[in-house]
Every structure is written in structure tokens, then in C-alpha cells.
XYZ file of C-alpha atoms in Angstrom:
612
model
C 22.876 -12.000 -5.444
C 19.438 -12.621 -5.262
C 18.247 -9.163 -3.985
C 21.231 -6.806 -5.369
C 23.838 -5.445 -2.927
C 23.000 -2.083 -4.913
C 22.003 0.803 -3.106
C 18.076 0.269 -3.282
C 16.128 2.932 -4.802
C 14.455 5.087 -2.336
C 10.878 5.169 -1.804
C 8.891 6.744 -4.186
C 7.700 9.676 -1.313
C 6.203 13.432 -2.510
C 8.403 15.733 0.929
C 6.173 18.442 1.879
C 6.410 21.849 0.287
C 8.252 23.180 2.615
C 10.901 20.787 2.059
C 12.231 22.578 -1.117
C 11.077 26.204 -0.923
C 12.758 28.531 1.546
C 9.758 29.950 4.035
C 8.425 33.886 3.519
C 8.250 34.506 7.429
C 9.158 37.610 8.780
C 12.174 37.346 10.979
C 10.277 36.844 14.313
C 7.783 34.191 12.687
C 10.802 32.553 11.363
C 12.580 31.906 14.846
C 9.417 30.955 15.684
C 8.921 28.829 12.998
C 12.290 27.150 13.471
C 11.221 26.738 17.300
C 8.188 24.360 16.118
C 9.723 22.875 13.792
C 12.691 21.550 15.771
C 10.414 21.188 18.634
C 8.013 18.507 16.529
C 11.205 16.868 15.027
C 12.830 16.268 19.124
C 8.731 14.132 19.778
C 9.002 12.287 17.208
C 10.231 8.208 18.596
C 13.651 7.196 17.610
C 13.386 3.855 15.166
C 13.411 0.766 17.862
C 14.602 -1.581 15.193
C 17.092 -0.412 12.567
C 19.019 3.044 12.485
C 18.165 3.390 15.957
C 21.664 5.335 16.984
C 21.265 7.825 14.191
C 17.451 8.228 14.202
C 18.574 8.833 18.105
C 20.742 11.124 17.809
C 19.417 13.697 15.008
C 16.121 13.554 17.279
C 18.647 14.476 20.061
C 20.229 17.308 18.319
C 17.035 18.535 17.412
C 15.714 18.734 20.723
C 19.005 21.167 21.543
C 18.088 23.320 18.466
C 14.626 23.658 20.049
C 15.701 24.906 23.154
C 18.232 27.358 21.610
C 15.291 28.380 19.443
C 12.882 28.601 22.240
C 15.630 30.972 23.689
C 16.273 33.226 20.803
C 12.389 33.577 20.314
C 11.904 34.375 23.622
C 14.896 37.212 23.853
C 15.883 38.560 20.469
C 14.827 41.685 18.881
C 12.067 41.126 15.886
C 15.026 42.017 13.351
C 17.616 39.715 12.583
C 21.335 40.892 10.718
C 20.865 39.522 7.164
C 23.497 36.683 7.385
C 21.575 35.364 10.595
C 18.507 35.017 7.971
C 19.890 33.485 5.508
C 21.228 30.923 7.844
C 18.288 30.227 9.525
C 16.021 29.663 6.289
C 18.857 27.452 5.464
C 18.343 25.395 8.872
C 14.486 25.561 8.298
C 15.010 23.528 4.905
C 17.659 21.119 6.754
C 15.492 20.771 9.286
C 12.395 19.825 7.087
C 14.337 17.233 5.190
C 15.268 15.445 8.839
C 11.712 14.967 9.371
C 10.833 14.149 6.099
C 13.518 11.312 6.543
C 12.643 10.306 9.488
C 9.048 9.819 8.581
C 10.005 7.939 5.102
C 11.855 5.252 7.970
C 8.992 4.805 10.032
C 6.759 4.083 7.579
C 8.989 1.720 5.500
C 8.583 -2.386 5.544
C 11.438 -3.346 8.128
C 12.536 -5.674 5.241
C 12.729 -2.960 2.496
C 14.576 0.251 5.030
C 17.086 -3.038 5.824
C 17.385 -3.310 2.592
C 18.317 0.406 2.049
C 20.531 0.714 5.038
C 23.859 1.853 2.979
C 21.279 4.382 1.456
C 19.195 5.459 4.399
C 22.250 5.597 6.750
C 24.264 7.684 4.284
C 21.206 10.132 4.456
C 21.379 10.401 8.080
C 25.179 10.906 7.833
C 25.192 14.140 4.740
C 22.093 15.650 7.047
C 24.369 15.440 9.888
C 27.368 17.155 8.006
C 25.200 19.685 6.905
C 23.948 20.776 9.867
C 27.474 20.864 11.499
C 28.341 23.136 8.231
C 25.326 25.861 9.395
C 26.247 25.864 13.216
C 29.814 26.555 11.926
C 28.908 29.863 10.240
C 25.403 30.127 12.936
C 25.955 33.901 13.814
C 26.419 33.687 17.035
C 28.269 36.861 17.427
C 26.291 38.884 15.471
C 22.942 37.894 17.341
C 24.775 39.072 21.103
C 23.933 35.253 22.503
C 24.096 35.381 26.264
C 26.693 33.152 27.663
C 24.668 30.047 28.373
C 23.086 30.308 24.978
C 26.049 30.332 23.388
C 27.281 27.169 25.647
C 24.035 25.362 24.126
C 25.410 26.010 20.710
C 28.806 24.587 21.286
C 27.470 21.434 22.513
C 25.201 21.085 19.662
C 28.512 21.891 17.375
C 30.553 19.111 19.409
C 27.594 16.677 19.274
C 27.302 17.100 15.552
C 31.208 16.682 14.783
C 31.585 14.042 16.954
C 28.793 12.309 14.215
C 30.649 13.465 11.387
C 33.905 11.478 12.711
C 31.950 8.565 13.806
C 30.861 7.465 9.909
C 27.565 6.630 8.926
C 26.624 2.803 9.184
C 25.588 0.926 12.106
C 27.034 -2.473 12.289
C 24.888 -4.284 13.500
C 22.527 -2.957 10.933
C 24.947 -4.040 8.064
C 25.368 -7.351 9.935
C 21.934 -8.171 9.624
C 21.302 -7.007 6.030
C 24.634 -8.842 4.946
C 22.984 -12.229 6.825
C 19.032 -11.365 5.082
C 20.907 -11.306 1.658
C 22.798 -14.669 2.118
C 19.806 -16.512 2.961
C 18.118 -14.996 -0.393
C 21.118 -16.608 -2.053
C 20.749 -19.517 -0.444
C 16.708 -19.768 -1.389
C 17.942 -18.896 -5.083
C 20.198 -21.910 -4.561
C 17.199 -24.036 -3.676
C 18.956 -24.218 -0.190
C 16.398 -24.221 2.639
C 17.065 -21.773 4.987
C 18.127 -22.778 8.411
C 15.421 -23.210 11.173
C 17.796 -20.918 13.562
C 19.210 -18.452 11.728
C 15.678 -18.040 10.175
C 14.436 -17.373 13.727
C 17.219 -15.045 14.272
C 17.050 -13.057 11.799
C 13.083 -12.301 12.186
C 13.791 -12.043 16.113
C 16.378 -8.736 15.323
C 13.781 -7.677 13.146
C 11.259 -7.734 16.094
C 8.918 -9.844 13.455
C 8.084 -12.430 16.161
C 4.320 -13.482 15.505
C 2.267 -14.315 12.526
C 0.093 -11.183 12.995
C 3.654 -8.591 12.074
C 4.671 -10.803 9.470
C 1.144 -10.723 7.831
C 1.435 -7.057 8.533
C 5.250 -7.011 6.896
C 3.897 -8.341 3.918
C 1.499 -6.155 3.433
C 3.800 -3.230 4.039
C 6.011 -4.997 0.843
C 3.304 -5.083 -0.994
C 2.726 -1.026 -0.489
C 6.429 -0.551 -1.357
C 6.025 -2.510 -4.949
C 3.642 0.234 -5.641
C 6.345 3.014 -4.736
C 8.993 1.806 -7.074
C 9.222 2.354 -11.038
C 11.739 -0.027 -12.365
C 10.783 -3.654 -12.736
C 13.891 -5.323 -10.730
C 12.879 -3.376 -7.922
C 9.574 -4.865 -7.416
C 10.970 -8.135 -8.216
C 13.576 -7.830 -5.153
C 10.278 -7.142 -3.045
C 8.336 -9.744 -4.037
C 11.369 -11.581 -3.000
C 11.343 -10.235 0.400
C 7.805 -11.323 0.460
C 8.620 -14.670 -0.547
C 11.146 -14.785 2.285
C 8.971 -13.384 4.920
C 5.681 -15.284 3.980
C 7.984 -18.566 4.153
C 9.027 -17.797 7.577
C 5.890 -16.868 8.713
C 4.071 -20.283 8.014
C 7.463 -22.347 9.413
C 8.342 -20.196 12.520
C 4.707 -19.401 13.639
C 2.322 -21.319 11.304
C -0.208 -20.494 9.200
C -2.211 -17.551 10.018
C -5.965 -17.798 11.077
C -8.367 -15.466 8.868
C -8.719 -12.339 9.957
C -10.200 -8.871 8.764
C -8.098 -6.191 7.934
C -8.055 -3.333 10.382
C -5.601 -1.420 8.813
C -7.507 1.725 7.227
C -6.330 5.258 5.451
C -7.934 8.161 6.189
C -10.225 9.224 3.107
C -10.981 12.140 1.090
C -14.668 12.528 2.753
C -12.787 12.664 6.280
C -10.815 16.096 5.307
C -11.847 19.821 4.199
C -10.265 19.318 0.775
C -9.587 23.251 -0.449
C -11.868 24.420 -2.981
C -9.381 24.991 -5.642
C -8.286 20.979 -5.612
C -11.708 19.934 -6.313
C -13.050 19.282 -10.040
C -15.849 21.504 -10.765
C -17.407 18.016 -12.380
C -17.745 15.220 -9.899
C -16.643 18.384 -7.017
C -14.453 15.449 -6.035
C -10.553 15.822 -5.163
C -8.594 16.219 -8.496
C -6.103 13.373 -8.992
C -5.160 14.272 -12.773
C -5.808 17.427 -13.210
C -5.456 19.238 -16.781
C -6.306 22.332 -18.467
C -8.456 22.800 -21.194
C -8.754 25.470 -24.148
C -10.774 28.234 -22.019
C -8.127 27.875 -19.530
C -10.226 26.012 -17.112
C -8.832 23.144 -15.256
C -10.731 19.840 -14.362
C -9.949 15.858 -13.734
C -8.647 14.260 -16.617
C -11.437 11.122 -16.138
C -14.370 14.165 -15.333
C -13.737 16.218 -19.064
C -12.928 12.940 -20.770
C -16.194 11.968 -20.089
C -17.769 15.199 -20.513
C -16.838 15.680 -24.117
C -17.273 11.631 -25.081
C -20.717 12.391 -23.970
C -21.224 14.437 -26.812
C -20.328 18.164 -25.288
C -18.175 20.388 -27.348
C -18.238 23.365 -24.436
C -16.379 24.298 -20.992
C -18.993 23.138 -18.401
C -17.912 25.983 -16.614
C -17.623 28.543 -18.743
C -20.053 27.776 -21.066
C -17.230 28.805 -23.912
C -16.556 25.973 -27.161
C -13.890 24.534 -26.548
C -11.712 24.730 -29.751
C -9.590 21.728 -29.456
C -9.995 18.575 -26.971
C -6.188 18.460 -26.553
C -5.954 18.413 -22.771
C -2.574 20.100 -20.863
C -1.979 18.493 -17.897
C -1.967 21.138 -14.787
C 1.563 19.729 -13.118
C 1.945 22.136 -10.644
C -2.086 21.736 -9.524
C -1.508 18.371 -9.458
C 2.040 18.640 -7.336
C 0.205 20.939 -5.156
C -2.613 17.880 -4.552
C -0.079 15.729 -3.858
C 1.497 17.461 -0.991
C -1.470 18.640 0.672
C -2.742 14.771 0.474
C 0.460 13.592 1.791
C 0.045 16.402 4.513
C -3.597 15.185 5.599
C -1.926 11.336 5.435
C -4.466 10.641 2.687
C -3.490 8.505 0.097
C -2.629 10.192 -3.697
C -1.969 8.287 -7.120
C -3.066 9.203 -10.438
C -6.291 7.258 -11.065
C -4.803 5.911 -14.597
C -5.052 1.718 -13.626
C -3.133 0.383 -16.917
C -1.336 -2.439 -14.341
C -1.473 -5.812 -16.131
C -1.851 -8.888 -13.834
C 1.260 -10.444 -12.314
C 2.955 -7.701 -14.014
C 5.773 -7.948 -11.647
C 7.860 -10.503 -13.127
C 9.654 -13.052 -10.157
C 13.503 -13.889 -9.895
C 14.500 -16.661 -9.095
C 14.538 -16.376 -4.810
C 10.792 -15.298 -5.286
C 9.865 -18.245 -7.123
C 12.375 -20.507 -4.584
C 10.826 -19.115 -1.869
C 6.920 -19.957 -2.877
C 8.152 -23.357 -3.927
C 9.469 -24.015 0.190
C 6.652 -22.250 1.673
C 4.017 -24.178 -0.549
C 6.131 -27.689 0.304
C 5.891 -26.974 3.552
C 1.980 -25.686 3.729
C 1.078 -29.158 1.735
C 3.187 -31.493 3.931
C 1.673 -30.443 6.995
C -1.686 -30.520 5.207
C -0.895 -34.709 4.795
C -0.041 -34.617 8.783
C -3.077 -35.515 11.183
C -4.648 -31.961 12.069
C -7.428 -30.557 13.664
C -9.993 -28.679 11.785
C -8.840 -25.451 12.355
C -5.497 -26.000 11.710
C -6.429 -27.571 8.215
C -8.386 -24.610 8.221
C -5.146 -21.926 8.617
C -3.256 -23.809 6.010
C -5.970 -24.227 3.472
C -6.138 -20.415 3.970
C -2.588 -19.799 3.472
C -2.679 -21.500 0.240
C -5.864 -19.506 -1.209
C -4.188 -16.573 -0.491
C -0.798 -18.100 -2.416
C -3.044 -19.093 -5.003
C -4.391 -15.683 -5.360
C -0.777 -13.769 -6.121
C 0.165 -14.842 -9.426
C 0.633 -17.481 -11.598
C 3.935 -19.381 -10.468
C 2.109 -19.533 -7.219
C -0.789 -21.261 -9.061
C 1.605 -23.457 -10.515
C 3.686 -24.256 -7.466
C 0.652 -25.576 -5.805
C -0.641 -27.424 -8.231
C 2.218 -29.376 -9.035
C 2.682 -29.799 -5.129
C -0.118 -32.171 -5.165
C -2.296 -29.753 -3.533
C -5.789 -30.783 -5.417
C -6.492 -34.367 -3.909
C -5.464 -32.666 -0.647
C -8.376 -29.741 -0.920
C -10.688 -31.797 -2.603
C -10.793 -33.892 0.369
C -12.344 -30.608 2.425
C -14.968 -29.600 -0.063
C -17.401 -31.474 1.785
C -16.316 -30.261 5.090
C -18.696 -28.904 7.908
C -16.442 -26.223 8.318
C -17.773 -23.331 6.817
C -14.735 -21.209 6.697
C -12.277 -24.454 5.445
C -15.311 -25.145 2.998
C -14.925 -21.743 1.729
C -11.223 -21.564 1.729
C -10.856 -24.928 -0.331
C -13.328 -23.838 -2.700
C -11.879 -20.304 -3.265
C -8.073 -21.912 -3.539
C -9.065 -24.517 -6.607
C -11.050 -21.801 -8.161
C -7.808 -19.119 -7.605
C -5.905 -22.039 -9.502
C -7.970 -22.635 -12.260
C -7.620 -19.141 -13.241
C -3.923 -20.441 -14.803
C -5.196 -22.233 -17.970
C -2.659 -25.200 -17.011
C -4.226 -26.189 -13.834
C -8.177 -26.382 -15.784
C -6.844 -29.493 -17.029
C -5.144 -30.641 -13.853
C -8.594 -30.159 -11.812
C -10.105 -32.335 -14.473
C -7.933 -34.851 -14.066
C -7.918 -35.229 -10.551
C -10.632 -37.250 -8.917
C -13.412 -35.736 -6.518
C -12.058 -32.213 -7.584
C -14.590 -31.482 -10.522
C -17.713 -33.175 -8.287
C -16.542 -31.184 -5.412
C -16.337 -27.690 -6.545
C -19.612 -28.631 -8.669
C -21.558 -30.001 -5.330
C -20.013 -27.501 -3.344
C -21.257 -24.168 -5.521
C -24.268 -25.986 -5.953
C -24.771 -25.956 -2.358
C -24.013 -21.852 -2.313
C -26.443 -21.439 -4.822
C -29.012 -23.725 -4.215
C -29.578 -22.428 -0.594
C -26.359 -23.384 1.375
C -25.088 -19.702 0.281
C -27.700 -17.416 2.707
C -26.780 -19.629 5.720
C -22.973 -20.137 5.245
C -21.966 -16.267 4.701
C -24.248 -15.721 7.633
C -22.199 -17.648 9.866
C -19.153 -15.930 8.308
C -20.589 -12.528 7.037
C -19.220 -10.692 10.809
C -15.957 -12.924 11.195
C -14.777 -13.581 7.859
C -15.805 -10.658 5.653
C -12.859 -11.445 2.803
C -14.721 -15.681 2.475
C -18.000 -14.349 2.219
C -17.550 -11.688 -0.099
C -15.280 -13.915 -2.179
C -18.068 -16.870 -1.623
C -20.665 -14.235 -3.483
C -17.800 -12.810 -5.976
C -18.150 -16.622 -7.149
C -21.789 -17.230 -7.356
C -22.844 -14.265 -8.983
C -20.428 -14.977 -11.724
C -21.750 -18.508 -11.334
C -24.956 -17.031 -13.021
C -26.363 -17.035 -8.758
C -27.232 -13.209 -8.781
C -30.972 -13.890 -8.647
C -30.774 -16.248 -5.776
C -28.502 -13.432 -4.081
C -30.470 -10.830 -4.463
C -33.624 -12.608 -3.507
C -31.722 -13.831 -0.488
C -30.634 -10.535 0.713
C -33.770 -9.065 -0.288
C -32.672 -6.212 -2.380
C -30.239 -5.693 0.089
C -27.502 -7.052 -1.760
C -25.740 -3.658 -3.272
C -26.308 -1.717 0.460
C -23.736 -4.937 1.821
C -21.430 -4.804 -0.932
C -20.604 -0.707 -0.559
C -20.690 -1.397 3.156
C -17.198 -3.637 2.538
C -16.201 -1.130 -0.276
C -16.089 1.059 2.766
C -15.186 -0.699 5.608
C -13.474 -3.784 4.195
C -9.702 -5.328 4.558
C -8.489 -4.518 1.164
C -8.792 -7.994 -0.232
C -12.527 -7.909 0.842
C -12.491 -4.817 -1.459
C -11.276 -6.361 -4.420
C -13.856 -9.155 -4.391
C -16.804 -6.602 -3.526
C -15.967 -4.510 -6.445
C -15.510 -7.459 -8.497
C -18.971 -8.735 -7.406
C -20.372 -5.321 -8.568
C -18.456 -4.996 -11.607
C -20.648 -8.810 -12.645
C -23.429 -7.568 -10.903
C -23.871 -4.538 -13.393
C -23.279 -6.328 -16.290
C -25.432 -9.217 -15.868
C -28.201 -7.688 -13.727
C -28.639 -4.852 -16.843
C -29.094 -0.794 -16.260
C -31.792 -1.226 -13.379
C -28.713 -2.805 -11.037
C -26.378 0.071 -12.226
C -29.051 2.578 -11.562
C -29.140 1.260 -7.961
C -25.573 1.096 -7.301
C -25.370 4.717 -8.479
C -28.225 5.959 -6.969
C -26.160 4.599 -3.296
C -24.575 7.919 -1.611
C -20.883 8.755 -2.202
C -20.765 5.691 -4.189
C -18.324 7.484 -7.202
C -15.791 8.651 -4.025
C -15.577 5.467 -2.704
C -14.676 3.732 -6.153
C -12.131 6.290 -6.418
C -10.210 5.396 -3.234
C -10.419 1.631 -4.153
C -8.575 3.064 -7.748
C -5.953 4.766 -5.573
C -5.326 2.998 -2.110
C -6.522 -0.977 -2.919
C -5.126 -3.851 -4.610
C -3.856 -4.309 -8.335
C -6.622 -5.994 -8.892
C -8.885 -4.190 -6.772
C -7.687 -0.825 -8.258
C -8.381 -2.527 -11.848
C -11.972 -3.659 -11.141
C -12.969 -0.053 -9.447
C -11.940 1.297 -12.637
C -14.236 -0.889 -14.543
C -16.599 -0.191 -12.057
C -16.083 3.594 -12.348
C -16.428 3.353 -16.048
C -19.776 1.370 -15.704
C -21.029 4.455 -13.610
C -19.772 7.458 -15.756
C -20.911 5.781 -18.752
C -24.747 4.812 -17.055
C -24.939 8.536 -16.045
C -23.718 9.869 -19.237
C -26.800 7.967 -21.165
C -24.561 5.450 -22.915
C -25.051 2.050 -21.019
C -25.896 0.935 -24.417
C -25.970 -3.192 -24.942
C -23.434 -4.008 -22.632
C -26.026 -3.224 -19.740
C -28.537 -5.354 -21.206
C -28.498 -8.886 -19.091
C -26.194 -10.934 -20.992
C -26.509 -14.947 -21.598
C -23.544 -16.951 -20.104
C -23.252 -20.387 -20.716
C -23.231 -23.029 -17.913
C -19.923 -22.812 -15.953
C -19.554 -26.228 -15.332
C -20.468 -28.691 -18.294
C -20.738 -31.815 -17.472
C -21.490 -32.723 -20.815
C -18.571 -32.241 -22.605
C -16.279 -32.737 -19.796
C -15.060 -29.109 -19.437
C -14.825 -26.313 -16.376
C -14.800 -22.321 -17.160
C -13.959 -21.295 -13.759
C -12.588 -17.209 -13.067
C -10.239 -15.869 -15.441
């Protein structure tokens, strides 16, 4: 099959501490405890989509444990007989793992937690069983329950085994997984998937406008970053391939937008005192110990001693070695309170090659449709802004990988852009500029853009334009609407060898608006804006890195980008990050002075360097 019929793994998801570790109340604080804890579980909203019966119906049961607990709290005596204890620090665990659980499901893709019904279902299913096992031996006697209590305690019991002998999957659940994987087969099989049974499946899946498929896509994306082995990711690029196809056919191709979606950041929390490097004073993502016994960021100490320090900065000791222990449990301890806060945590270590995630064959199926499609209905007679929506669709194709790249080049997409890089359009100007230069970063497609008439001229008229004046009014228009064009419009000029017409332009301004997107931006508006800086520093010398460091919180914002954005976004805050560390540390060195680039397009010997 094209996505396996394998139990998928599950999410790559750090439960809360007290998931694991039985709690040190006293007896009273833990009825209490259990009374809260229940209590949050029975608010939470059953899943409105998949595993709705048994997301329903643990919710249910919880909000009977709640009440029982509410009771008990209210009536008992503060000391509890020691097998009523034990018990109920069992049921605290069990009941941390249900909401654990049930969180993990409501923040999955609705693709992927299909994908791990069998999985997911089965963990509904053992939870159930195991809290049947502890109202079996619940102490009931021992604890002198008044008779009503005790009736609340039997139905609870009765609800639970009534579970138990029901089984564990949801039919219709199965159904519709078992239908999602033979249309993956069928894509493999270069068979284009029904127009119906596309529109049926996406319709159970409550995925019924361009706006939730955009947003499914991105939520695919976040789950590539949660798995480890490489087959994994693969199935969820397929996914993506599947859902981006039947976003353009069933509901056309998006119109630009900006990214609302937005995690909560360090600078919004109290981060505890001990979780902060005594370095940068920022939160600790890799924390490690060093010879004195001190513990501070890997990146912080690295730097630190490359700098040319042999002592603990805060000790003041020598260190005797530089070999660096990494501080697991500090760093396990980070992760959970982060996860706690709904902050985002990864180790700041950005090794991730491009297009590192390797496509099956339904991945690569599926871009071939949705790219036949995009470019067919580009031939048709459209308005503006539909041309707009498609070219659109295609630069953000284009930007993926490189059998995207390919697909659309050997499509017959160039003579079809090159026709709109005269437009009066700004935003279809900017999107058929940005889509050839996306596919001339696959060496293949340099030659096909020389080869095809009006393509070369274009992009050389058109980036002319930008630079020569066209650039200040153009992202103007755009700057409010269409944050992701603009900043990708300046990514390209500055690299262009524009930066002095930029910065004249914006008056100096130019850095303040680029860590304004860092901040605010849709995460591909991040990406570009970090790799406008990265260019920036190195071709505008130490005096632009001294401004961009001298910006405030500059250093915590790169470090979100390195944890929360893009691949590529995570790999050119790195760069960035180094550029900083490195300019504060005194060793900017010649790669800060302003570097000679030859001409990126050369008309004389026939040739265009466009982004690599």
C-alpha cells in the first residue's frame, strides 16, 4: 500500500510529569487532587470528527468519577485505609494518561489520527480496561460509602464493562481510513482519484473549504517533524500530496493569505530561574554540565570557550576539560514545563538537509495530478485573480522540494508564467517571479528557463523593475496584505546585489521591518525574513550585523524561528544565530567584510545564477 496498513507510529509527544510519577499529596489533597483532575478531563470537548464515541464516553466516565470525587472530598475523614491510597494514586496516573490522550487527538492532523485509528482506538480501549480493573478493587467498603455514593460507583463499573465488551474500533472510523488508503493506492497507480468519492471522503473529514485544507497541511507538515523514521515522514508527505490535490480540484486554488496561526513564546511566560542559561539568561534547550559542575546551553558554553575562555563564567573556576555532559533530566524537566505552558520545545541542533524527506511513490503521483491540474486551468480563460490563486499554488509547490520543481517544469509551466511577468498585478507579478526563481533552484530547470522564450527577459526586466525603483512601490501595495510576496520580493533583491537600493528605500528602516515579520510573520514569511538577514549580514559587512544585534530580544526571537519555523527557516535562523554569537564574540573576521558577487544574470555568456 501506498501509506502502510501498519499501526502508525504515535506522535512524538513529551506527557506531563505527572503522567509517570505517582503524586506526594497527603490523603485529603489527593481526593482533592483526583476531584480536579477528573473534573478538567469531564470539560474537555469530545472529538467531532473521528473517535468521537470513545473520546465521548471516557469524557463521560470521567465526569462520574468527578462527582464521586467531589463527594468523597466533601465527606471523608482526612485519612484514608492504605489500600484506598494506593488505589487512588493508581487512578490519578490513569487518569493523567486519559487526558494526555485526549489532548495528543485534538491536536493531531485529521489525516494523520485517521491514519492511527487501529492505534489510537486501541489506546482508548486498554485505558478503558484499566480503569474498570481499579473500580473493581475501588475500596468501597473500606471507605463506609453512603448508599447513593456507592450507586454512583456501580454505574461507573457497568458503564466501563459495558466498553470493555463493546471492542475498541469505530466502524465508521475504519471505513473511512480503509477508503483514504485505497485512493493512495490508486494515486500510486497513477489512477486519478474520483471527483465523488474525493468529495466524500474530505466531507467525513469535515475538510470542506480551502482555508482547513491549507490548515490540514500545515498540521502534516508539524507531524513530519514529530516522527523519527524516514517512511514515516514519507507516508505524510503523502497525505499532503493527497490533501493539497484535493484542495486545488474540490475548492480551487487558495488566495494568499497571512498566517494567523501563532505559538505562544518564551518572552510571554515566567520561565523558572533554574531553566534559564546563566549565558544568554535565555530558556535552556540543550542543556549540559560542565567540569565545575555548572550547567549551561550547549550553543551558550560552546561559544564561550571557542571565544577563547578556558573558565566557568560562573564560577570563575578553569575548567579542566571541555568535554560537555549533557544534563538529561534538566533538559526532560524543560520539556515538560514547555509542553505545560503550550510553548514550543526542540533541541536547537538544525543538522536537517533540504528535501531530506525522501517521497514514495503516491507523494510524487499526487504532485504530478495536482500540478496537471493547476497548469491546465492556467491555459483556460481566467480572470486575474484567479490566474493569480493558481500562480500562487504553484510557487508554493515549487518551494517544497525538488520533484515538485521538476513536476512543474516538465508540465510546461514556464511559457505559462512567463506570460505574467509583465502583469499589472502586483501580487501575480510577484508570484510568477518567485515560482521560476523557486524552480531554478533545481540545477535541471536553469537550463530549461534558458531555453524557453520570454522567461530569461522576463525575470531579468521584472527584477530590474524591483530594483530599479518598481521594488519601494510594489511591496507597498503588498507590504499589509501579502507579507510572505513582499518579504520573499526583498529575500530576492538583496541577494540580487539590491541591498543598497533597499536600505536607502526604507531609510535605514530596513532591519526594524524584517524582525517585525520575524515576530509577527506566517511562518513562511519567517523563513524569507531570516533569509534576507542572513544576506543582509554578509554582504552589508559588521556595521549591518551590529544593527541587527543591537535590535531588542533579537537572539530570543532567532531562537524560536530554530525551534517552531520551517526546515528551512529553522536552518537560516541558525546561520543567523551563528552570525550574531560570532559578531559579539569579536570574531566576525572576513566573512563580515562586504563580499563581491558577480552579476546574477549574464547576459553575456548566456547563463542565470538564480537561488540555490
Amino acid at each position: 500500500m501506498a501509506v502502510s496498513q501498519e499501526v502508525f507510529p504515535v506522535r512524538k509527544r513529551r506527557p506531563s510529569l505527572g503522567a509517570f510519577i505517582s503524586p506526594d499529596f497527603s490523603d485529603r489533597n489527593l481526593l482533592r487532587a483526583l476531584f480536579l483532575l477528573s473534573h478538567e478531563i469531564s470539560t474537555l470537548q469530545p472529538m467531532r470528527v473521528l473517535l468521537r464515541k470513545s473520546s465521548a464516553s471516557i469524557i463521560r466516565k470521567s465526569k462520574l468519577i468527578s462527582i464521586l470525587f467531589e463527594e468523597l472530598v466533601q465527606n471523608h475523614e482526612n485519612v484514608l485505609p492504605p489500600s484506598a491510597a494506593l488505589c487512588f494514586e493508581e487512578l490519578y496516573i490513569l487518569l493523567q494518561r486519559i487526558k494526555v490522550l485526549l489532548e495528543d487527538c485534538s491536536s493531531y492532523s485529521k489525516m494523520w489520527l485517521l491514519m492511527q485509528i487501529p492505534s489510537t482506538s486501541s489506546s482508548f480501549y486498554q485505558l478503558t480496561v484499566e480503569l474498570s480493573t481499579l473500580l473493581d478493587i475501588f475500596p468501597a467498603r473500606e471507605l463506609n460509602l453512603n448508599e447513593d455514593v456507592e450507586e454512583l460507583l456501580n454505574l461507573i463499573r457497568k458503564q466501563c464493562s459495558e466498553k470493555v465488551a463493546g471492542g475498541c474500533v469505530e466502524s465508521n472510523d475504519e471505513n473511512l481510513r480503509t477508503e483514504v488508503l485505497k485512493m493512495l493506492e490508486n494515486i500510486k497507480r497513477e489512477i486519478v482519484p474520483d471527483h465523488s468519492k474525493l468529495s466524500d471522503i474530505f466531507e467525513r473529514l469535515n475538510l470542506n473549504d480551502s482555508a482547513g485544507c491549507t490548515a490540514e497541511i500545515e498540521n502534516l507538515e508539524d507531524e513530519i517533524q514529530n516522527q523519527n523514521d524516514d517512511k514515516s515522514k514519507a507516508d505524510a508527505v503523502a497525505l499532503i500530496g493527497l490533501v493539497r490535490y484535493a484542495k486545488c480540484v474540490l475548492y480551487g486554488a487558495s488566495t494568499p493569505r497571512i498566517t494567523t496561526r501563532r505559538q505562544k513564546s518564551t518572552a510571554e511566560v515566567n520561565c523558572p530561574a533554574d531553566f534559564r542559561c546563566p549565558i544568554s539568561l535565555d530558556l535552556m534547550r540543550d542543556p549540559v554540565v560542565v567540569s565545575t559542575g555548572q550547567t549551561y546551553d550547549r550553543s551558550s558554553i560552546n561559544l564561550w570557550v571557542e571565544s577563547g575562555h578556558a573558565t566557568c563564567p560562573k564560577t570563575g573556576q578553569t575548567l579542566s576539560h571541555t568535554h560537555f555532559i549533557p544534563n538529561l533530566a534538566l533538559k526532560n524537566m524543560i520539556a515538560m514545563w514547555c509542553r505545560d505552558q503550550k510553548i514550543p520545545f526542540e533541541s536547537m541542533e538544525v543538522n536537517v538537509k533540504p528535501n531530506a524527506v525522501a517521497l514514495n511513490k503516491t507523494a510524487l503521483e499526487a504532485i504530478k495530478m495536482t500540478v496537471s491540474f493547476l497548469v491546465n486551468k492556467l491555459t483556460a480563460q481566467q480572470t486575474s485573480e484567479v490566474i493569480d490563486r493558481l500562480v500562487h499554488e504553484l510557487r508554493v509547490l515549487a518551494k517544497t522540494d525538488s520533484d515538485s520543481r521538476t513536476c512543474i517544469a516538465e508540465a510546461g509551466a514556464l511559457p505559462l508564467l512567463a506570460k505574467f511577468l509583465g502583469s499589472e498585478h502586483p501580487s501575480l507579478q510577484i508570484n510568477a517571479v518567485t515560482t521560476i526563481l523557486n524552480l531554478s533552484i533545481l540545477e535541471a530547470n536553469k537550463t530549461r528557463i534558458m531555453e524557453t522564450d520570454g522567461v530569461l527577459n522576463g525575470v531579468i526586466e521584472a527584477i530590474g523593475k524591483l530594483i530599479e525603483g518598481g521594488v519601494v512601490d510594489m511591496i507597498g501595495e503588498v507590504m499589509d496584505s501579502l507579507v510572505e510576496e513582499a518579504v520573499a520580493v526583498l529575500e530576492v533583491v538583496v541577494k540580487r546585489g539590491g541591498l543598497a537600493a533597499i536600505a536607502a528605500a526604507y531609510h535605514g528602516n530596513v532591519v526594524k521591518k524584517l524582525t517585525g515579520v520575524l515576530r509577527e510573520g506566517s511562518d513562511r514569511a519567517k523563513e524569507s525574513a531570516a533569509a534576507t538577514l542572513v544576506n543582509m549580514c554578509r554582504k552589508g559587512g559588521s556595521e549591518m550585523v551590529g544593527e541587527l544585534a543591537a535590535t531588542s530580544g533579537i537572539e530570543r526571537v532567532v531562537w524560536e524561528i530554530m525551534g517552531t519555523g520551517t526546515g528551512r527557516g529553522k536552518r537560516k535562523a541558525a546561520t543567523l544565530l551563528r552570525i550574531l554569537r560570532r559578531w559579539a564574540a569579536g570574531l566576525s573576521g572576513p566573512q563580515f567584510t562586504l563580499q563581491q558577487h558577480s552579476t546574477t544574470l549574464n547576459m553575456t555568456s548566456a547563463r542565470i545564477v538564480l537561488p540555490a
